Amino acid sequence: MSLLELSGIGRDVRLPDGSLLPVLAGVDLSVAAGEHVSIVGRSGSGKSTLLNVLGLLDSPTAGSYLLDGQPTDSLGGRRRSRLRGETFGFVFQQFNLLPRRTAEENVAAPLLYARGRDFLTRNRAARTMLDRVGLGARALSVPEKLSGGEQQRVAIARALVRGPRVVLADEPTGALDVETGAAVMALLTEVTAENGAALVTITHDLSVAALAGRRFRLDAGRLTPVAAGDALAAATSDRTDA
Amino acid sequence: MTGLLGTFSEAWGEVRVHKARVLLSLVGVFLAVLAMTTVTALGQIAAQVQQEQAEASGGRTATIGVSAYDPMTGNVPRQEWDAGVEALVTRYGLPEQAVATLAQESGLYRFPGGTQSVETRRVSPSYGPLHRIQPVEGRWFRAGDRQSLSPALVVNQDFLTLLGVTDLSTRPTVVIGGSQPVLATIVGVVAWNEGWPSTYRIDSSAGDAVTAAGGPGFGASPTLELWVPSEQADAVVAAVQTDLARLLPGAEVQAYRQDPENLEDTIAKLRLAVRAAGLVVLALGGLGVLNIGLVTVRQRIREIGVRRSFGATSARVFSAVVLESVVATALAGLAAVAMSVAIVRNLPLERWLAGGVPLVDAPGFPVSAAIEGLVAATAVGALAGLVPALIAVRVKVIDAIRF
């Protein structure tokens, strides 16, 4: 059974003139536990909307979304929030670290919403996770004192600290230079795999997409697997080989 | 449990991280609580001063003054008056401490600088407690003073100064002049600074019989004072007037309530006015907190979105924003109350408010004012945090993250 199972997902957005704009249409996607999937698409193709639907930040207007075999459309707001916190870790393009909090406080922040032992030992867990991403020495630095690469590593540690089953990364290298981006991606892939979490990466960077076991293209709201002979497949294949 | 701890932890983290903003927004609340608490405490002390000063002249609530005079001769003969009063007291079973007598006269006292006429109030020992008279040195009259050949006096500071002594360590005495002089003993000093000498004299002493100097009734019309429950005052006035008139045939009897009847109402109104002013100031302080809260919650939209991605529920976001405001204003309230206590405790309030006369029942810092200050600060924090919290809950997570 797939961990995430999307069938015929559609998402319409109402425009100011009252008309509906389909952002996603008939999206089918299944992601197994521990799997690495990438979704490539141009700006405005609906990538972020799909990620938001996957992460229970947004609700589809059509289709069904099963999380661990359970339908998500009937979830109440409270249960939805809890499930989101317990199941998903997010990595954003702009890092979205909490300003003026230390790296340790940032990494520990998701555990403020955990319960029991996880909540009480949050600072220790944050330190451990920072060590794993190589930033143990910068635990007390605030984001303003960290480089872009370091900030994204803190964000990766934060996404993984609660032991999520799925990491959703939205353009994780979008704000980094090529070299730093590659290093961050390698780290994200490695640490996610170590944790046994699935990784869904949304990107327009072909080299980032190439790291995934399965690759999809999102175009005008429609998701299609990258088939052999596809230009994207060729491009990612080249990069992978390289 | 950990959910609650987490909410507190989150709120405290916000307050800690945004110290400057929080401090800025709290200046108004701090000043408002400080003003409200201090003014309430001062109001209570002022009310106590007013009450004690009023009771010193008019007696405690409710004091009925009773006097009589003979339309033909002026004063009622002493023996008739005493008999009438005794019959009245016996009839109503009035306890000794609820009955006092007062007769005002001028006495000739021999000071080192010469003999001087001094306003003298001849009173029973129960007069002191009834009028909250508390000597600053020595003591008030006791029943045993009536057995002494030397009349006991409780004088004011001016009297003592005129006598050329500074305190009672030398057991000072003074000769009361007249046709048959008598040596009086000063047993106490009151702090009243009237600007001229005055004295209380025990209503009777063993020496009175020897010197035949007489008691109340010789120099002036005596006044009987009865301390009765407030709700019975009107009935007592009517009964005493009728009964004493019957016991003193031919005399005109007057009974009247002499304590300041409306004092309690006046003080209550004063306290109400002070509290209302404090609330207005507090409301203005709350508006300041609300204003800054509204501005900052808009600046924190991305952060709120990120926290939602961590799994923060709407209720959690709401309570964290409200609690942040409450934690901050409660701390401001605590600091304000502490400063208020320091101010009220260390200022020479009695000197300012009561002309240097120490209060008999000096009120401490009113606990109610401190509690009110803290509750008000917390309530203002909750109210001021409400609107920003509602805005925070309505933030769309997707927009917030993209913000």
mmCIF file with all atom_site columns, C-alpha atoms in Angstrom, chain A residues 71-168:
data_model
loop_
_atom_site.group_PDB
_atom_site.id
_atom_site.type_symbol
_atom_site.label_atom_id
_atom_site.label_alt_id
_atom_site.label_comp_id
_atom_site.label_asym_id
_atom_site.label_entity_id
_atom_site.label_seq_id
_atom_site.pdbx_PDB_ins_code
_atom_site.Cartn_x
_atom_site.Cartn_y
_atom_site.Cartn_z
_atom_site.occupancy
_atom_site.B_iso_or_equiv
_atom_site.pdbx_formal_charge
_atom_site.auth_seq_id
_atom_site.auth_comp_id
_atom_site.auth_asym_id
_atom_site.auth_atom_id
_atom_site.pdbx_PDB_model_num
ATOM 1  C CA . PRO A 1 71  ? -9.096  9.513  3.156  1.00 0.00 ? 71  PRO A CA 1
ATOM 2  C CA . THR A 1 72  ? -8.018  13.045 3.997  1.00 0.00 ? 72  THR A CA 1
ATOM 3  C CA . ASP A 1 73  ? -11.075 14.919 2.733  1.00 0.00 ? 73  ASP A CA 1
ATOM 4  C CA . SER A 1 74  ? -13.071 14.204 5.880  1.00 0.00 ? 74  SER A CA 1
ATOM 5  C CA . LEU A 1 75  ? -10.378 15.371 8.304  1.00 0.00 ? 75  LEU A CA 1
ATOM 6  C CA . GLY A 1 76  ? -11.317 18.194 10.655 1.00 0.00 ? 76  GLY A CA 1
ATOM 7  C CA . GLY A 1 77  ? -9.034  21.213 11.009 1.00 0.00 ? 77  GLY A CA 1
ATOM 8  C CA . ARG A 1 78  ? -7.526  20.067 14.291 1.00 0.00 ? 78  ARG A CA 1
ATOM 9  C CA . ARG A 1 79  ? -6.835  16.492 13.172 1.00 0.00 ? 79  ARG A CA 1
ATOM 10 C CA . ARG A 1 80  ? -5.519  17.767 9.856  1.00 0.00 ? 80  ARG A CA 1
ATOM 11 C CA . SER A 1 81  ? -3.015  20.057 11.620 1.00 0.00 ? 81  SER A CA 1
ATOM 12 C CA . ARG A 1 82  ? -1.881  17.285 13.973 1.00 0.00 ? 82  ARG A CA 1
ATOM 13 C CA . LEU A 1 83  ? -1.485  14.823 11.120 1.00 0.00 ? 83  LEU A CA 1
ATOM 14 C CA . ARG A 1 84  ? 0.481   17.377 9.135  1.00 0.00 ? 84  ARG A CA 1
ATOM 15 C CA . GLY A 1 85  ? 2.889   17.964 12.014 1.00 0.00 ? 85  GLY A CA 1
ATOM 16 C CA . GLU A 1 86  ? 3.340   14.246 12.677 1.00 0.00 ? 86  GLU A CA 1
ATOM 17 C CA . THR A 1 87  ? 3.654   13.089 9.059  1.00 0.00 ? 87  THR A CA 1
ATOM 18 C CA . PHE A 1 88  ? 5.359   15.815 7.052  1.00 0.00 ? 88  PHE A CA 1
ATOM 19 C CA . GLY A 1 89  ? 8.515   17.853 7.216  1.00 0.00 ? 89  GLY A CA 1
ATOM 20 C CA . PHE A 1 90  ? 8.751   20.902 4.956  1.00 0.00 ? 90  PHE A CA 1
ATOM 21 C CA . VAL A 1 91  ? 11.802  22.418 3.300  1.00 0.00 ? 91  VAL A CA 1
ATOM 22 C CA . PHE A 1 92  ? 11.085  25.779 1.656  1.00 0.00 ? 92  PHE A CA 1
ATOM 23 C CA . GLN A 1 93  ? 12.921  27.625 -1.064 1.00 0.00 ? 93  GLN A CA 1
ATOM 24 C CA . GLN A 1 94  ? 13.389  30.706 1.155  1.00 0.00 ? 94  GLN A CA 1
ATOM 25 C CA . PHE A 1 95  ? 14.309  28.544 4.179  1.00 0.00 ? 95  PHE A CA 1
ATOM 26 C CA . ASN A 1 96  ? 11.630  30.256 6.293  1.00 0.00 ? 96  ASN A CA 1
ATOM 27 C CA . LEU A 1 97  ? 13.653  30.072 9.474  1.00 0.00 ? 97  LEU A CA 1
ATOM 28 C CA . LEU A 1 98  ? 12.199  31.939 12.434 1.00 0.00 ? 98  LEU A CA 1
ATOM 29 C CA . PRO A 1 99  ? 14.137  35.190 12.666 1.00 0.00 ? 99  PRO A CA 1
ATOM 30 C CA . ARG A 1 100 ? 16.129  35.999 15.785 1.00 0.00 ? 100 ARG A CA 1
ATOM 31 C CA . ARG A 1 101 ? 15.889  32.433 17.084 1.00 0.00 ? 101 ARG A CA 1
ATOM 32 C CA . THR A 1 102 ? 19.044  30.391 17.249 1.00 0.00 ? 102 THR A CA 1
ATOM 33 C CA . ALA A 1 103 ? 19.573  27.444 14.930 1.00 0.00 ? 103 ALA A CA 1
ATOM 34 C CA . GLU A 1 104 ? 18.789  25.165 17.863 1.00 0.00 ? 104 GLU A CA 1
ATOM 35 C CA . GLU A 1 105 ? 15.536  26.988 18.634 1.00 0.00 ? 105 GLU A CA 1
ATOM 36 C CA . ASN A 1 106 ? 14.563  26.822 14.983 1.00 0.00 ? 106 ASN A CA 1
ATOM 37 C CA . VAL A 1 107 ? 15.187  23.091 14.754 1.00 0.00 ? 107 VAL A CA 1
ATOM 38 C CA . ALA A 1 108 ? 13.370  22.512 18.051 1.00 0.00 ? 108 ALA A CA 1
ATOM 39 C CA . ALA A 1 109 ? 10.357  24.607 16.964 1.00 0.00 ? 109 ALA A CA 1
ATOM 40 C CA . PRO A 1 110 ? 8.325   21.738 15.357 1.00 0.00 ? 110 PRO A CA 1
ATOM 41 C CA . LEU A 1 111 ? 8.682   19.759 18.594 1.00 0.00 ? 111 LEU A CA 1
ATOM 42 C CA . LEU A 1 112 ? 6.816   22.543 20.440 1.00 0.00 ? 112 LEU A CA 1
ATOM 43 C CA . TYR A 1 113 ? 3.739   20.956 18.859 1.00 0.00 ? 113 TYR A CA 1
ATOM 44 C CA . ALA A 1 114 ? 4.699   17.403 19.787 1.00 0.00 ? 114 ALA A CA 1
ATOM 45 C CA . ARG A 1 115 ? 3.610   15.729 23.005 1.00 0.00 ? 115 ARG A CA 1
ATOM 46 C CA . GLY A 1 116 ? 5.188   13.997 25.948 1.00 0.00 ? 116 GLY A CA 1
ATOM 47 C CA . ARG A 1 117 ? 8.822   12.960 25.698 1.00 0.00 ? 117 ARG A CA 1
ATOM 48 C CA . ASP A 1 118 ? 9.329   14.465 22.230 1.00 0.00 ? 118 ASP A CA 1
ATOM 49 C CA . PHE A 1 119 ? 8.280   17.877 23.584 1.00 0.00 ? 119 PHE A CA 1
ATOM 50 C CA . LEU A 1 120 ? 10.331  17.652 26.748 1.00 0.00 ? 120 LEU A CA 1
ATOM 51 C CA . THR A 1 121 ? 13.548  16.551 25.016 1.00 0.00 ? 121 THR A CA 1
ATOM 52 C CA . ARG A 1 122 ? 13.198  18.911 22.065 1.00 0.00 ? 122 ARG A CA 1
ATOM 53 C CA . ASN A 1 123 ? 16.424  20.841 22.613 1.00 0.00 ? 123 ASN A CA 1
ATOM 54 C CA . ARG A 1 124 ? 18.505  17.680 22.859 1.00 0.00 ? 124 ARG A CA 1
ATOM 55 C CA . ALA A 1 125 ? 16.874  16.329 19.689 1.00 0.00 ? 125 ALA A CA 1
ATOM 56 C CA . ALA A 1 126 ? 17.586  19.625 17.936 1.00 0.00 ? 126 ALA A CA 1
ATOM 57 C CA . ARG A 1 127 ? 21.275  19.451 18.881 1.00 0.00 ? 127 ARG A CA 1
ATOM 58 C CA . THR A 1 128 ? 21.518  15.884 17.622 1.00 0.00 ? 128 THR A CA 1
ATOM 59 C CA . MET A 1 129 ? 19.897  16.812 14.325 1.00 0.00 ? 129 MET A CA 1
ATOM 60 C CA . LEU A 1 130 ? 22.155  19.843 13.899 1.00 0.00 ? 130 LEU A CA 1
ATOM 61 C CA . ASP A 1 131 ? 25.149  17.561 14.447 1.00 0.00 ? 131 ASP A CA 1
ATOM 62 C CA . ARG A 1 132 ? 23.826  15.307 11.702 1.00 0.00 ? 132 ARG A CA 1
ATOM 63 C CA . VAL A 1 133 ? 23.705  18.158 9.208  1.00 0.00 ? 133 VAL A CA 1
ATOM 64 C CA . GLY A 1 134 ? 27.154  19.326 10.315 1.00 0.00 ? 134 GLY A CA 1
ATOM 65 C CA . LEU A 1 135 ? 26.040  22.453 12.123 1.00 0.00 ? 135 LEU A CA 1
ATOM 66 C CA . GLY A 1 136 ? 26.506  21.409 15.745 1.00 0.00 ? 136 GLY A CA 1
ATOM 67 C CA . ALA A 1 137 ? 29.024  24.215 16.202 1.00 0.00 ? 137 ALA A CA 1
ATOM 68 C CA . ARG A 1 138 ? 26.529  26.811 14.958 1.00 0.00 ? 138 ARG A CA 1
ATOM 69 C CA . ALA A 1 139 ? 23.662  25.768 17.218 1.00 0.00 ? 139 ALA A CA 1
ATOM 70 C CA . LEU A 1 140 ? 23.557  29.114 18.963 1.00 0.00 ? 140 LEU A CA 1
ATOM 71 C CA . SER A 1 141 ? 23.814  31.230 15.822 1.00 0.00 ? 141 SER A CA 1
ATOM 72 C CA . VAL A 1 142 ? 20.769  33.125 14.622 1.00 0.00 ? 142 VAL A CA 1
ATOM 73 C CA . PRO A 1 143 ? 19.757  32.809 10.934 1.00 0.00 ? 143 PRO A CA 1
ATOM 74 C CA . GLU A 1 144 ? 20.963  36.323 10.231 1.00 0.00 ? 144 GLU A CA 1
ATOM 75 C CA . LYS A 1 145 ? 24.512  35.120 11.000 1.00 0.00 ? 145 LYS A CA 1
ATOM 76 C CA . LEU A 1 146 ? 24.330  32.003 8.786  1.00 0.00 ? 146 LEU A CA 1
ATOM 77 C CA . SER A 1 147 ? 25.057  31.655 5.070  1.00 0.00 ? 147 SER A CA 1
ATOM 78 C CA . GLY A 1 148 ? 22.322  30.555 2.647  1.00 0.00 ? 148 GLY A CA 1
ATOM 79 C CA . GLY A 1 149 ? 23.660  26.986 2.562  1.00 0.00 ? 149 GLY A CA 1
ATOM 80 C CA . GLU A 1 150 ? 23.835  26.849 6.344  1.00 0.00 ? 150 GLU A CA 1
ATOM 81 C CA . GLN A 1 151 ? 20.309  28.195 6.665  1.00 0.00 ? 151 GLN A CA 1
ATOM 82 C CA . GLN A 1 152 ? 18.981  25.510 4.328  1.00 0.00 ? 152 GLN A CA 1
ATOM 83 C CA . ARG A 1 153 ? 20.848  22.862 6.323  1.00 0.00 ? 153 ARG A CA 1
ATOM 84 C CA . VAL A 1 154 ? 19.167  24.172 9.451  1.00 0.00 ? 154 VAL A CA 1
ATOM 85 C CA . ALA A 1 155 ? 15.848  23.972 7.583  1.00 0.00 ? 155 ALA A CA 1
ATOM 86 C CA . ILE A 1 156 ? 16.599  20.345 6.635  1.00 0.00 ? 156 ILE A CA 1
ATOM 87 C CA . ALA A 1 157 ? 17.398  19.525 10.268 1.00 0.00 ? 157 ALA A CA 1
ATOM 88 C CA . ARG A 1 158 ? 14.133  21.205 11.262 1.00 0.00 ? 158 ARG A CA 1
ATOM 89 C CA . ALA A 1 159 ? 12.160  19.234 8.673  1.00 0.00 ? 159 ALA A CA 1
ATOM 90 C CA . LEU A 1 160 ? 13.539  15.950 9.973  1.00 0.00 ? 160 LEU A CA 1
ATOM 91 C CA . VAL A 1 161 ? 13.663  16.552 13.731 1.00 0.00 ? 161 VAL A CA 1
ATOM 92 C CA . ARG A 1 162 ? 10.193  15.215 14.383 1.00 0.00 ? 162 ARG A CA 1
ATOM 93 C CA . GLY A 1 163 ? 10.882  12.018 12.435 1.00 0.00 ? 163 GLY A CA 1
ATOM 94 C CA . PRO A 1 164 ? 8.410   12.672 9.601  1.00 0.00 ? 164 PRO A CA 1
ATOM 95 C CA . ARG A 1 165 ? 7.354   9.943  7.196  1.00 0.00 ? 165 ARG A CA 1
ATOM 96 C CA . VAL A 1 166 ? 7.480   12.322 4.249  1.00 0.00 ? 166 VAL A CA 1
ATOM 97 C CA . VAL A 1 167 ? 9.709   15.311 3.525  1.00 0.00 ? 167 VAL A CA 1
ATOM 98 C CA . LEU A 1 168 ? 8.231   17.805 1.078  1.00 0.00 ? 168 LEU A CA 1
#
